[in-house]
mmCIF file of C-alpha atoms in Angstrom:
data_model
loop_
_atom_site.group_PDB
_atom_site.id
_atom_site.type_symbol
_atom_site.label_atom_id
_atom_site.label_comp_id
_atom_site.label_asym_id
_atom_site.label_seq_id
_atom_site.Cartn_x
_atom_site.Cartn_y
_atom_site.Cartn_z
ATOM 1 C CA MET Y 1 129.856 -44.473 -13.122
ATOM 2 C CA SER Y 2 132.799 -42.530 -14.538
ATOM 3 C CA ALA Y 3 134.540 -40.274 -12.001
ATOM 4 C CA SER Y 4 134.316 -37.407 -14.495
ATOM 5 C CA VAL Y 5 130.500 -37.558 -14.699
ATOM 6 C CA THR Y 6 128.784 -35.929 -11.725
ATOM 7 C CA ASP Y 7 125.231 -36.261 -10.477
ATOM 8 C CA ASP Y 8 124.592 -32.751 -11.814
ATOM 9 C CA ASP Y 9 125.824 -33.865 -15.248
ATOM 10 C CA LEU Y 10 123.463 -36.838 -15.192
ATOM 11 C CA ALA Y 11 120.564 -34.599 -14.197
ATOM 12 C CA ASP Y 12 121.361 -32.216 -17.063
ATOM 13 C CA ILE Y 13 121.467 -35.103 -19.528
ATOM 14 C CA ARG Y 14 118.193 -36.531 -18.215
ATOM 15 C CA PHE Y 15 116.233 -33.280 -18.363
ATOM 16 C CA MET Y 16 117.701 -32.280 -21.729
ATOM 17 C CA SER Y 17 116.669 -35.679 -23.096
ATOM 18 C CA ALA Y 18 113.137 -34.934 -21.893
ATOM 19 C CA ALA Y 19 113.208 -31.551 -23.638
ATOM 20 C CA ILE Y 20 114.442 -33.131 -26.880
ATOM 21 C CA ALA Y 21 111.690 -35.761 -26.752
ATOM 22 C CA TYR Y 22 109.073 -33.101 -26.011
ATOM 23 C CA ALA Y 23 110.255 -31.020 -28.979
ATOM 24 C CA ARG Y 24 109.263 -33.812 -31.374
ATOM 25 C CA ARG Y 25 105.579 -33.007 -30.949
ATOM 26 C CA GLY Y 26 106.214 -29.875 -33.012
ATOM 27 C CA LEU Y 27 107.847 -31.601 -35.992
ATOM 28 C CA GLY Y 28 105.843 -30.908 -39.132
ATOM 29 C CA LEU Y 29 103.873 -28.093 -37.466
ATOM 30 C CA THR Y 30 106.234 -25.205 -36.728
ATOM 31 C CA ALA Y 31 107.900 -24.326 -40.063
ATOM 32 C CA PRO Y 32 109.582 -22.045 -40.874
ATOM 33 C CA ASN Y 33 110.537 -21.983 -37.189
ATOM 34 C CA PRO Y 34 112.367 -24.903 -35.577
ATOM 35 C CA ALA Y 35 110.556 -27.348 -33.298
ATOM 36 C CA VAL Y 36 112.077 -26.599 -29.896
ATOM 37 C CA GLY Y 37 111.464 -28.215 -26.519
ATOM 38 C CA CYS Y 38 111.929 -26.637 -23.095
ATOM 39 C CA MET Y 39 111.806 -27.910 -19.501
ATOM 40 C CA ILE Y 40 111.986 -25.810 -16.342
ATOM 41 C CA VAL Y 41 113.254 -27.771 -13.354
ATOM 42 C CA LYS Y 42 113.373 -26.876 -9.670
ATOM 43 C CA HIS Y 43 114.684 -29.136 -6.927
ATOM 44 C CA GLY Y 44 114.774 -32.038 -9.378
ATOM 45 C CA VAL Y 45 111.122 -31.637 -10.409
ATOM 46 C CA ILE Y 46 109.799 -30.395 -13.759
ATOM 47 C CA VAL Y 47 107.675 -27.354 -12.934
ATOM 48 C CA GLY Y 48 107.112 -26.124 -16.497
ATOM 49 C CA ARG Y 49 107.369 -27.489 -19.997
ATOM 50 C CA GLY Y 50 106.809 -26.140 -23.464
ATOM 51 C CA ALA Y 51 107.195 -26.895 -27.148
ATOM 52 C CA THR Y 52 107.077 -24.523 -30.101
ATOM 53 C CA GLN Y 53 103.422 -24.186 -31.024
ATOM 54 C CA PRO Y 54 101.846 -24.798 -34.468
ATOM 55 C CA GLY Y 55 102.768 -22.058 -36.900
ATOM 56 C CA GLY Y 56 105.988 -21.411 -34.979
ATOM 57 C CA ARG Y 57 104.575 -19.173 -32.217
ATOM 58 C CA PRO Y 58 104.712 -18.923 -29.300
ATOM 59 C CA HIS Y 59 108.178 -20.324 -28.764
ATOM 60 C CA ALA Y 60 108.911 -23.196 -26.404
ATOM 61 C CA GLU Y 61 110.578 -21.043 -23.737
ATOM 62 C CA THR Y 62 107.630 -18.687 -23.316
ATOM 63 C CA VAL Y 63 105.202 -21.621 -23.168
ATOM 64 C CA ALA Y 64 107.309 -23.305 -20.474
ATOM 65 C CA ILE Y 65 107.688 -20.071 -18.486
ATOM 66 C CA ALA Y 66 103.916 -19.523 -18.532
ATOM 67 C CA ASP Y 67 103.418 -23.138 -17.474
ATOM 68 C CA ALA Y 68 105.836 -22.764 -14.559
ATOM 69 C CA GLY Y 69 104.539 -19.421 -13.332
ATOM 70 C CA GLU Y 70 106.209 -18.276 -10.110
ATOM 71 C CA ALA Y 71 107.935 -21.648 -9.796
ATOM 72 C CA ALA Y 72 110.359 -20.509 -12.525
ATOM 73 C CA GLN Y 73 112.133 -18.279 -10.013
ATOM 74 C CA GLY Y 74 115.390 -19.895 -8.976
ATOM 75 C CA ALA Y 75 114.900 -22.792 -11.414
ATOM 76 C CA THR Y 76 117.019 -24.238 -14.239
ATOM 77 C CA LEU Y 77 115.737 -23.958 -17.795
ATOM 78 C CA TYR Y 78 116.632 -26.672 -20.332
ATOM 79 C CA VAL Y 79 116.157 -25.784 -24.002
ATOM 80 C CA THR Y 80 117.051 -27.681 -27.170
ATOM 81 C CA LEU Y 81 118.091 -24.589 -29.149
ATOM 82 C CA GLU Y 82 119.541 -21.243 -28.084
ATOM 83 C CA PRO Y 83 116.814 -18.779 -27.017
ATOM 84 C CA CYS Y 84 116.223 -16.143 -29.681
ATOM 85 C CA SER Y 85 117.638 -12.671 -29.147
ATOM 86 C CA HIS Y 86 115.833 -10.674 -31.839
ATOM 87 C CA HIS Y 87 112.468 -8.957 -31.977
ATOM 88 C CA GLY Y 88 110.049 -10.687 -34.344
ATOM 89 C CA VAL Y 89 106.322 -11.169 -33.925
ATOM 90 C CA THR Y 90 107.073 -11.259 -30.188
ATOM 91 C CA GLY Y 91 109.990 -10.152 -28.023
ATOM 92 C CA PRO Y 92 113.210 -12.122 -27.580
ATOM 93 C CA CYS Y 93 112.923 -15.377 -25.663
ATOM 94 C CA ALA Y 94 116.239 -14.603 -23.967
ATOM 95 C CA GLN Y 95 114.645 -11.547 -22.376
ATOM 96 C CA ALA Y 96 111.617 -13.584 -21.304
ATOM 97 C CA VAL Y 97 113.968 -16.067 -19.610
ATOM 98 C CA ILE Y 98 115.745 -13.238 -17.786
ATOM 99 C CA THR Y 99 112.461 -11.726 -16.624
ATOM 100 C CA SER Y 100 111.131 -15.106 -15.442
ATOM 101 C CA GLY Y 101 113.625 -15.380 -12.584
ATOM 102 C CA VAL Y 102 115.328 -18.505 -13.935
ATOM 103 C CA THR Y 103 118.832 -18.645 -12.440
ATOM 104 C CA ARG Y 104 120.516 -21.201 -14.738
ATOM 105 C CA VAL Y 105 120.137 -22.209 -18.379
ATOM 106 C CA VAL Y 106 121.245 -25.418 -20.076
ATOM 107 C CA SER Y 107 121.121 -25.082 -23.873
ATOM 108 C CA ALA Y 108 121.821 -27.960 -26.238
ATOM 109 C CA ILE Y 109 123.166 -26.010 -29.221
ATOM 110 C CA GLU Y 110 123.730 -22.501 -30.511
ATOM 111 C CA ASP Y 111 121.236 -21.289 -33.116
ATOM 112 C CA PRO Y 112 123.018 -20.848 -36.489
ATOM 113 C CA ASP Y 113 120.412 -18.292 -37.584
ATOM 114 C CA SER Y 114 122.391 -15.081 -38.198
ATOM 115 C CA ARG Y 115 119.804 -13.149 -36.173
ATOM 116 C CA VAL Y 116 120.778 -15.158 -33.100
ATOM 117 C CA ALA Y 117 124.137 -16.979 -33.489
ATOM 118 C CA GLY Y 118 125.243 -16.758 -29.858
ATOM 119 C CA ARG Y 119 123.548 -13.478 -28.984
ATOM 120 C CA GLY Y 120 120.826 -15.200 -26.965
ATOM 121 C CA HIS Y 121 123.390 -16.946 -24.774
ATOM 122 C CA ALA Y 122 125.322 -13.671 -24.463
ATOM 123 C CA MET Y 123 122.193 -11.819 -23.280
ATOM 124 C CA LEU Y 124 121.638 -14.414 -20.576
ATOM 125 C CA ARG Y 125 125.239 -14.283 -19.364
ATOM 126 C CA GLU Y 126 125.219 -10.483 -19.360
ATOM 127 C CA ALA Y 127 122.185 -10.682 -17.061
ATOM 128 C CA GLY Y 128 124.186 -12.849 -14.662
ATOM 129 C CA ILE Y 129 122.589 -16.187 -15.606
ATOM 130 C CA PRO Y 130 125.079 -19.082 -15.951
ATOM 131 C CA VAL Y 131 124.668 -20.863 -19.301
ATOM 132 C CA ARG Y 132 125.860 -24.363 -20.101
ATOM 133 C CA VAL Y 133 125.921 -25.218 -23.821
ATOM 134 C CA GLY Y 134 126.385 -28.622 -25.444
ATOM 135 C CA VAL Y 135 124.351 -31.078 -23.369
ATOM 136 C CA GLY Y 136 122.526 -33.398 -25.779
ATOM 137 C CA ALA Y 137 124.062 -31.532 -28.714
ATOM 138 C CA GLU Y 138 124.011 -34.338 -31.284
ATOM 139 C CA ALA Y 139 120.395 -35.323 -30.628
ATOM 140 C CA ALA Y 140 119.360 -31.663 -30.644
ATOM 141 C CA MET Y 141 121.169 -31.095 -33.943
ATOM 142 C CA ARG Y 142 119.252 -33.965 -35.502
ATOM 143 C CA GLY Y 143 115.971 -32.669 -34.121
ATOM 144 C CA ASN Y 144 116.704 -29.189 -35.481
ATOM 145 C CA LEU Y 145 118.463 -30.320 -38.660
ATOM 146 C CA GLY Y 146 115.815 -28.908 -40.974
ATOM 147 C CA HIS Y 147 116.204 -25.458 -39.419
ATOM 148 C CA ILE Y 148 120.005 -25.724 -39.354
ATOM 149 C CA LEU Y 149 120.210 -26.667 -43.041
ATOM 150 C CA ARG Y 150 117.644 -24.091 -44.114
ATOM 151 C CA VAL Y 151 119.446 -21.143 -42.496
ATOM 152 C CA GLY Y 152 122.941 -22.507 -43.188
ATOM 153 C CA GLN Y 153 122.707 -24.147 -46.621
ATOM 154 C CA GLY Y 154 119.431 -22.849 -48.011
ATOM 155 C CA ARG Y 155 117.774 -26.263 -48.191
ATOM 156 C CA PRO Y 156 115.447 -28.337 -45.990
ATOM 157 C CA MET Y 157 116.488 -31.634 -44.483
ATOM 158 C CA VAL Y 158 115.457 -34.647 -46.570
ATOM 159 C CA THR Y 159 114.145 -37.933 -45.235
ATOM 160 C CA LEU Y 160 114.170 -40.656 -47.872
ATOM 161 C CA LYS Y 161 111.615 -43.441 -47.568
ATOM 162 C CA LEU Y 162 111.641 -46.591 -49.684
ATOM 163 C CA ALA Y 163 109.885 -49.941 -49.575
ATOM 164 C CA GLU Y 164 111.548 -53.077 -50.902
ATOM 165 C CA THR Y 165 110.903 -56.781 -51.044
ATOM 166 C CA ALA Y 166 113.145 -59.151 -49.082
ATOM 167 C CA ASP Y 167 115.300 -59.506 -52.210
ATOM 168 C CA GLY Y 168 115.570 -55.758 -52.795
ATOM 169 C CA TYR Y 169 112.927 -54.867 -55.396
ATOM 170 C CA ALA Y 170 110.513 -51.924 -55.350
ATOM 171 C CA ALA Y 171 108.370 -52.926 -58.333
ATOM 172 C CA ALA Y 172 107.958 -55.547 -61.000
ATOM 173 C CA GLY Y 173 109.105 -53.048 -63.622
ATOM 174 C CA VAL Y 174 109.114 -49.380 -64.476
ATOM 175 C CA HIS Y 175 105.604 -49.472 -65.981
ATOM 176 C CA ASP Y 176 104.137 -52.329 -63.943
ATOM 177 C CA ALA Y 177 101.588 -52.086 -61.172
ATOM 178 C CA ARG Y 178 102.738 -51.080 -57.720
ATOM 179 C CA LEU Y 179 103.717 -53.947 -55.442
ATOM 180 C CA MET Y 180 102.050 -54.247 -52.046
ATOM 181 C CA ILE Y 181 105.260 -54.862 -50.123
ATOM 182 C CA THR Y 182 104.577 -54.079 -46.474
ATOM 183 C CA GLY Y 183 101.842 -54.752 -43.948
ATOM 184 C CA GLN Y 184 99.637 -52.501 -41.850
ATOM 185 C CA ALA Y 185 102.156 -51.798 -39.078
ATOM 186 C CA ALA Y 186 104.711 -50.491 -41.566
ATOM 187 C CA ASN Y 187 102.077 -48.549 -43.486
ATOM 188 C CA ASN Y 188 100.925 -46.868 -40.270
ATOM 189 C CA ARG Y 189 104.517 -45.887 -39.477
ATOM 190 C CA VAL Y 190 104.755 -44.189 -42.883
ATOM 191 C CA GLN Y 191 101.614 -42.203 -42.116
ATOM 192 C CA ILE Y 192 103.128 -40.987 -38.838
ATOM 193 C CA MET Y 193 106.366 -40.058 -40.580
ATOM 194 C CA ARG Y 194 104.470 -37.971 -43.124
ATOM 195 C CA ALA Y 195 102.859 -36.063 -40.269
ATOM 196 C CA LEU Y 196 106.315 -35.208 -38.871
ATOM 197 C CA HIS Y 197 107.378 -33.383 -42.041
ATOM 198 C CA ASP Y 198 106.428 -30.114 -43.701
ATOM 199 C CA ALA Y 199 106.277 -31.581 -47.194
ATOM 200 C CA VAL Y 200 106.011 -34.992 -48.855
ATOM 201 C CA MET Y 201 107.709 -35.219 -52.242
ATOM 202 C CA VAL Y 202 107.469 -37.624 -55.182
ATOM 203 C CA GLY Y 203 108.547 -37.637 -58.803
ATOM 204 C CA ALA Y 204 106.240 -37.437 -61.775
ATOM 205 C CA GLY Y 205 106.665 -41.165 -62.414
ATOM 206 C CA THR Y 206 105.201 -42.042 -59.026
ATOM 207 C CA ALA Y 207 102.436 -39.463 -59.390
ATOM 208 C CA LEU Y 208 101.452 -40.822 -62.807
ATOM 209 C CA GLY Y 209 101.913 -44.517 -62.093
ATOM 210 C CA ASP Y 210 100.384 -44.777 -58.607
ATOM 211 C CA ASP Y 211 97.973 -41.798 -58.558
ATOM 212 C CA PRO Y 212 98.700 -41.372 -54.820
ATOM 213 C CA LEU Y 213 96.967 -39.083 -52.342
ATOM 214 C CA LEU Y 214 100.045 -38.550 -50.124
ATOM 215 C CA THR Y 215 97.884 -37.380 -47.222
ATOM 216 C CA VAL Y 216 97.947 -38.502 -43.590
ATOM 217 C CA ARG Y 217 95.047 -40.865 -43.083
ATOM 218 C CA LEU Y 218 95.504 -42.091 -39.511
ATOM 219 C CA ALA Y 219 92.598 -41.277 -37.219
ATOM 220 C CA GLY Y 220 93.290 -38.044 -35.355
ATOM 221 C CA LEU Y 221 96.155 -36.986 -37.597
ATOM 222 C CA GLU Y 222 94.244 -36.113 -40.758
ATOM 223 C CA LYS Y 223 94.817 -32.379 -40.264
ATOM 224 C CA ARG Y 224 98.577 -32.932 -40.187
ATOM 225 C CA SER Y 225 98.882 -33.723 -43.885
ATOM 226 C CA PRO Y 226 101.960 -31.909 -45.239
ATOM 227 C CA LEU Y 227 102.352 -29.937 -48.446
ATOM 228 C CA ARG Y 228 102.396 -32.390 -51.370
ATOM 229 C CA VAL Y 229 105.254 -31.708 -53.791
ATOM 230 C CA ILE Y 230 105.572 -33.224 -57.265
ATOM 231 C CA LEU Y 231 108.817 -33.046 -59.251
ATOM 232 C CA ASP Y 232 107.355 -32.868 -62.744
ATOM 233 C CA THR Y 233 109.861 -31.660 -65.341
ATOM 234 C CA HIS Y 234 107.399 -31.533 -68.253
ATOM 235 C CA LEU Y 235 104.164 -30.883 -66.312
ATOM 236 C CA ARG Y 236 102.626 -34.243 -67.124
ATOM 237 C CA LEU Y 237 100.473 -34.435 -63.970
ATOM 238 C CA SER Y 238 96.908 -35.299 -64.972
ATOM 239 C CA LEU Y 239 94.185 -32.803 -64.186
ATOM 240 C CA ARG Y 240 92.066 -35.827 -63.216
ATOM 241 C CA SER Y 241 94.583 -37.175 -60.713
ATOM 242 C CA ARG Y 242 93.662 -37.514 -57.061
ATOM 243 C CA LEU Y 243 96.351 -34.980 -56.200
ATOM 244 C CA VAL Y 244 94.750 -32.300 -58.363
ATOM 245 C CA ALA Y 245 91.226 -33.281 -57.326
ATOM 246 C CA THR Y 246 92.065 -32.718 -53.650
ATOM 247 C CA ALA Y 247 94.255 -29.623 -54.030
ATOM 248 C CA ALA Y 248 91.641 -27.369 -52.438
ATOM 249 C CA GLU Y 249 91.672 -29.429 -49.223
ATOM 250 C CA HIS Y 250 95.348 -30.394 -49.158
ATOM 251 C CA PRO Y 251 97.788 -28.053 -50.957
ATOM 252 C CA VAL Y 252 99.817 -29.320 -53.893
ATOM 253 C CA LEU Y 253 102.992 -27.763 -55.304
ATOM 254 C CA VAL Y 254 104.348 -28.899 -58.651
ATOM 255 C CA ILE Y 255 107.970 -28.040 -59.404
ATOM 256 C CA ALA Y 256 108.395 -27.985 -63.170
ATOM 257 C CA GLY Y 257 111.460 -27.567 -65.328
ATOM 258 C CA GLU Y 258 112.322 -24.525 -67.358
ATOM 259 C CA GLY Y 259 110.560 -24.747 -70.713
ATOM 260 C CA ALA Y 260 107.537 -26.642 -69.381
ATOM 261 C CA SER Y 261 104.233 -25.993 -71.123
ATOM 262 C CA ALA Y 262 102.710 -22.629 -70.175
ATOM 263 C CA SER Y 263 99.225 -23.899 -70.958
ATOM 264 C CA ALA Y 264 99.695 -26.937 -68.710
ATOM 265 C CA ARG Y 265 100.822 -24.615 -65.927
ATOM 266 C CA LEU Y 266 97.779 -22.399 -66.315
ATOM 267 C CA ALA Y 267 95.486 -25.442 -66.301
ATOM 268 C CA LEU Y 268 96.989 -26.744 -63.055
ATOM 269 C CA GLU Y 269 96.861 -23.341 -61.406
ATOM 270 C CA ALA Y 270 93.208 -23.037 -62.384
ATOM 271 C CA LYS Y 271 92.608 -26.192 -60.346
ATOM 272 C CA GLY Y 272 94.305 -24.681 -57.289
ATOM 273 C CA VAL Y 273 97.709 -26.294 -57.786
ATOM 274 C CA ALA Y 274 100.753 -24.072 -57.180
ATOM 275 C CA VAL Y 275 103.544 -24.306 -59.759
ATOM 276 C CA ASP Y 276 107.192 -23.270 -59.334
ATOM 277 C CA ILE Y 277 109.847 -23.415 -62.027
ATOM 278 C CA ALA Y 278 113.339 -24.818 -61.446
ATOM 279 C CA PRO Y 279 116.342 -25.055 -63.776
ATOM 280 C CA LEU Y 280 117.240 -28.360 -65.373
ATOM 281 C CA GLY Y 281 120.253 -30.403 -64.413
ATOM 282 C CA ALA Y 282 122.751 -32.038 -66.769
ATOM 283 C CA ASN Y 283 120.472 -35.095 -67.014
ATOM 284 C CA GLY Y 284 117.599 -33.034 -68.427
ATOM 285 C CA HIS Y 285 115.543 -33.388 -65.248
ATOM 286 C CA ILE Y 286 114.835 -30.843 -62.539
ATOM 287 C CA ASP Y 287 117.969 -29.753 -60.704
ATOM 288 C CA LEU Y 288 117.371 -31.157 -57.226
ATOM 289 C CA PRO Y 289 119.407 -28.586 -55.232
ATOM 290 C CA SER Y 290 117.411 -25.838 -56.945
ATOM 291 C CA ALA Y 291 114.118 -27.586 -56.202
ATOM 292 C CA LEU Y 292 115.018 -27.937 -52.533
ATOM 293 C CA SER Y 293 116.096 -24.296 -52.464
ATOM 294 C CA LEU Y 294 112.642 -23.314 -53.714
ATOM 295 C CA LEU Y 295 111.089 -25.292 -50.870
ATOM 296 C CA ALA Y 296 113.372 -23.625 -48.327
ATOM 297 C CA GLN Y 297 112.321 -20.223 -49.670
ATOM 298 C CA ARG Y 298 108.713 -21.256 -48.969
ATOM 299 C CA GLY Y 299 109.646 -21.922 -45.337
ATOM 300 C CA ILE Y 300 109.851 -25.711 -45.660
ATOM 301 C CA THR Y 301 112.360 -27.255 -43.250
ATOM 302 C CA ARG Y 302 111.600 -30.995 -43.457
ATOM 303 C CA VAL Y 303 110.882 -32.980 -46.645
ATOM 304 C CA PHE Y 304 109.716 -36.606 -46.746
ATOM 305 C CA SER Y 305 110.690 -38.077 -50.106
ATOM 306 C CA GLU Y 306 108.582 -41.011 -51.297
ATOM 307 C CA GLY Y 307 109.572 -40.621 -54.915
ATOM 308 C CA GLY Y 308 110.732 -44.137 -55.719
ATOM 309 C CA PRO Y 309 114.076 -45.540 -56.908
ATOM 310 C CA LEU Y 310 114.949 -42.888 -59.514
ATOM 311 C CA VAL Y 311 114.409 -39.903 -57.221
ATOM 312 C CA ALA Y 312 116.069 -41.787 -54.350
ATOM 313 C CA ALA Y 313 119.213 -42.498 -56.361
ATOM 314 C CA ALA Y 314 119.395 -38.898 -57.601
ATOM 315 C CA LEU Y 315 119.078 -37.498 -54.066
ATOM 316 C CA ILE Y 316 121.710 -39.862 -52.682
ATOM 317 C CA GLU Y 317 124.102 -39.108 -55.557
ATOM 318 C CA ALA Y 318 123.695 -35.362 -54.949
ATOM 319 C CA ASN Y 319 124.410 -35.779 -51.204
ATOM 320 C CA LEU Y 320 121.003 -34.345 -50.348
ATOM 321 C CA VAL Y 321 119.703 -37.151 -48.097
ATOM 322 C CA ASP Y 322 119.874 -36.819 -44.316
ATOM 323 C CA ASP Y 323 117.789 -39.769 -43.084
ATOM 324 C CA VAL Y 324 116.969 -42.978 -44.930
ATOM 325 C CA PHE Y 325 114.147 -45.329 -43.944
ATOM 326 C CA ILE Y 326 113.871 -48.588 -45.887
ATOM 327 C CA PHE Y 327 110.776 -50.674 -45.152
ATOM 328 C CA ARG Y 328 111.730 -54.221 -46.050
ATOM 329 C CA GLY Y 329 108.937 -56.701 -46.603
ATOM 330 C CA ALA Y 330 109.137 -60.268 -45.373
ATOM 331 C CA LYS Y 331 108.594 -61.903 -48.777
ATOM 332 C CA PRO Y 332 110.980 -61.947 -51.750
ATOM 333 C CA PHE Y 333 109.729 -60.937 -55.172
ATOM 334 C CA GLY Y 334 111.285 -64.065 -56.588
ATOM 335 C CA ARG Y 335 112.179 -62.789 -60.047
ATOM 336 C CA GLU Y 336 113.803 -59.831 -61.741
ATOM 337 C CA GLY Y 337 112.205 -56.475 -60.982
ATOM 338 C CA LEU Y 338 113.018 -52.818 -60.453
ATOM 339 C CA PRO Y 339 115.615 -52.522 -57.660
ATOM 340 C CA ALA Y 340 114.668 -50.204 -54.807
ATOM 341 C CA LEU Y 341 118.203 -48.811 -54.901
ATOM 342 C CA ASP Y 342 120.972 -49.151 -57.443
ATOM 343 C CA ALA Y 343 124.374 -50.561 -56.489
ATOM 344 C CA MET Y 344 126.034 -47.158 -56.180
ATOM 345 C CA SER Y 345 123.353 -45.862 -53.798
ATOM 346 C CA ARG Y 346 123.668 -48.922 -51.568
ATOM 347 C CA GLN Y 347 127.437 -48.486 -51.575
ATOM 348 C CA ARG Y 348 127.080 -44.881 -50.407
ATOM 349 C CA LEU Y 349 124.700 -45.887 -47.612
ATOM 350 C CA ALA Y 350 127.201 -48.525 -46.465
ATOM 351 C CA ASP Y 351 130.046 -45.983 -46.325
ATOM 352 C CA PRO Y 352 130.636 -45.192 -42.603
ATOM 353 C CA LYS Y 353 132.082 -41.814 -43.541
ATOM 354 C CA ARG Y 354 128.708 -40.839 -45.053
ATOM 355 C CA PHE Y 355 126.037 -42.698 -43.073
ATOM 356 C CA ARG Y 356 125.542 -44.516 -39.797
ATOM 357 C CA ALA Y 357 123.297 -47.554 -39.705
ATOM 358 C CA VAL Y 358 120.704 -47.547 -36.913
ATOM 359 C CA ASP Y 359 119.561 -50.786 -35.289
ATOM 360 C CA PRO Y 360 116.684 -52.210 -37.380
ATOM 361 C CA VAL Y 361 113.144 -52.230 -36.018
ATOM 362 C CA GLN Y 362 110.623 -55.025 -36.501
ATOM 363 C CA LEU Y 363 107.168 -53.891 -37.655
ATOM 364 C CA GLY Y 364 104.972 -56.966 -37.693
ATOM 365 C CA GLN Y 365 106.534 -59.231 -40.315
ATOM 366 C CA ASP Y 366 108.374 -56.318 -41.934
ATOM 367 C CA GLN Y 367 111.664 -54.705 -40.986
ATOM 368 C CA LEU Y 368 112.559 -51.021 -40.857
ATOM 369 C CA VAL Y 369 116.198 -50.271 -41.701
ATOM 370 C CA GLN Y 370 117.440 -46.758 -41.001
ATOM 371 C CA TYR Y 371 120.552 -44.778 -41.949
ATOM 372 C CA GLU Y 372 121.536 -41.350 -40.590
ATOM 373 C CA ARG Y 373 123.862 -39.029 -42.464
ATOM 374 C CA ILE Y 374 127.027 -38.261 -40.540
ATOM 375 C CA ILE Y 375 126.807 -34.619 -39.436
#
């Protein structure tokens, strides 16, 4: 053990890690609020725990304080994001912490939201509560990245998912039938990942070619299906598609380009599909930063992109991808097909100044390769 790391430091790291793990249960459920985790610890024992509840309220701190009850007095509170300091639907969490009798707070990161931005920590210190900031900061930043980007850059975080054969192909060709690349274990992982996001996004080509549902279909998680978003420059989505047919049960948003058919828009809206309009980029397709800005304005913090090679390459080129998950099948395609990623995109993912490769995970016979954007 390093001489500079004390037992108290190790305890802080351990309990903050627990809070960060606990926060994950809120991913995909709390937007527009961040998914925060909180642990209250006394004499080395967790006496209260909380995570931001579905819909964003109540916040993790107030849930943990209620869970701890009188045991909160004299305890240490661990929280993955600075307690809020402003009055919203409920009072400030910082005030609730002060009232609880907690005598020490360990906070992973400051909240970049301009309504907070250090004021929550200041309130606690002014009340005489010591505050330690920065324990588990990197992991907490990744867990709260959607919130951080939404309030700081006006866009949600983007997780890019692709499937490729062992030799790197996503399909036989642009207009050919979809390849069944991965097995059940990998497919189940995709379903779970959808449930951890606020929106799942594809391009019009995928929507037209595959006629996907894009819902979560794992037993027990069906109600966690995210908003389904289609990037459809010319509003070509069929009124008879499964997306449109299920819009009443699972919301669908189509983002169309300026100049798209007004009659097509009215027809989709009559079927219960929401339509937003975004400007076009230089390539004549929807401007992706503008599309993501529209989603952020709707309160979306986390987007799961399953849009195929063309959307993937465009997102990577525009520096709009934060996590990349490539599900690599065990079998090669064995002939020329549509590459899952073009050479430039693969080069960007391999650049250590842009992305960090995570150790691959085996899923049955398939392999999951992950890259995290350097933040």
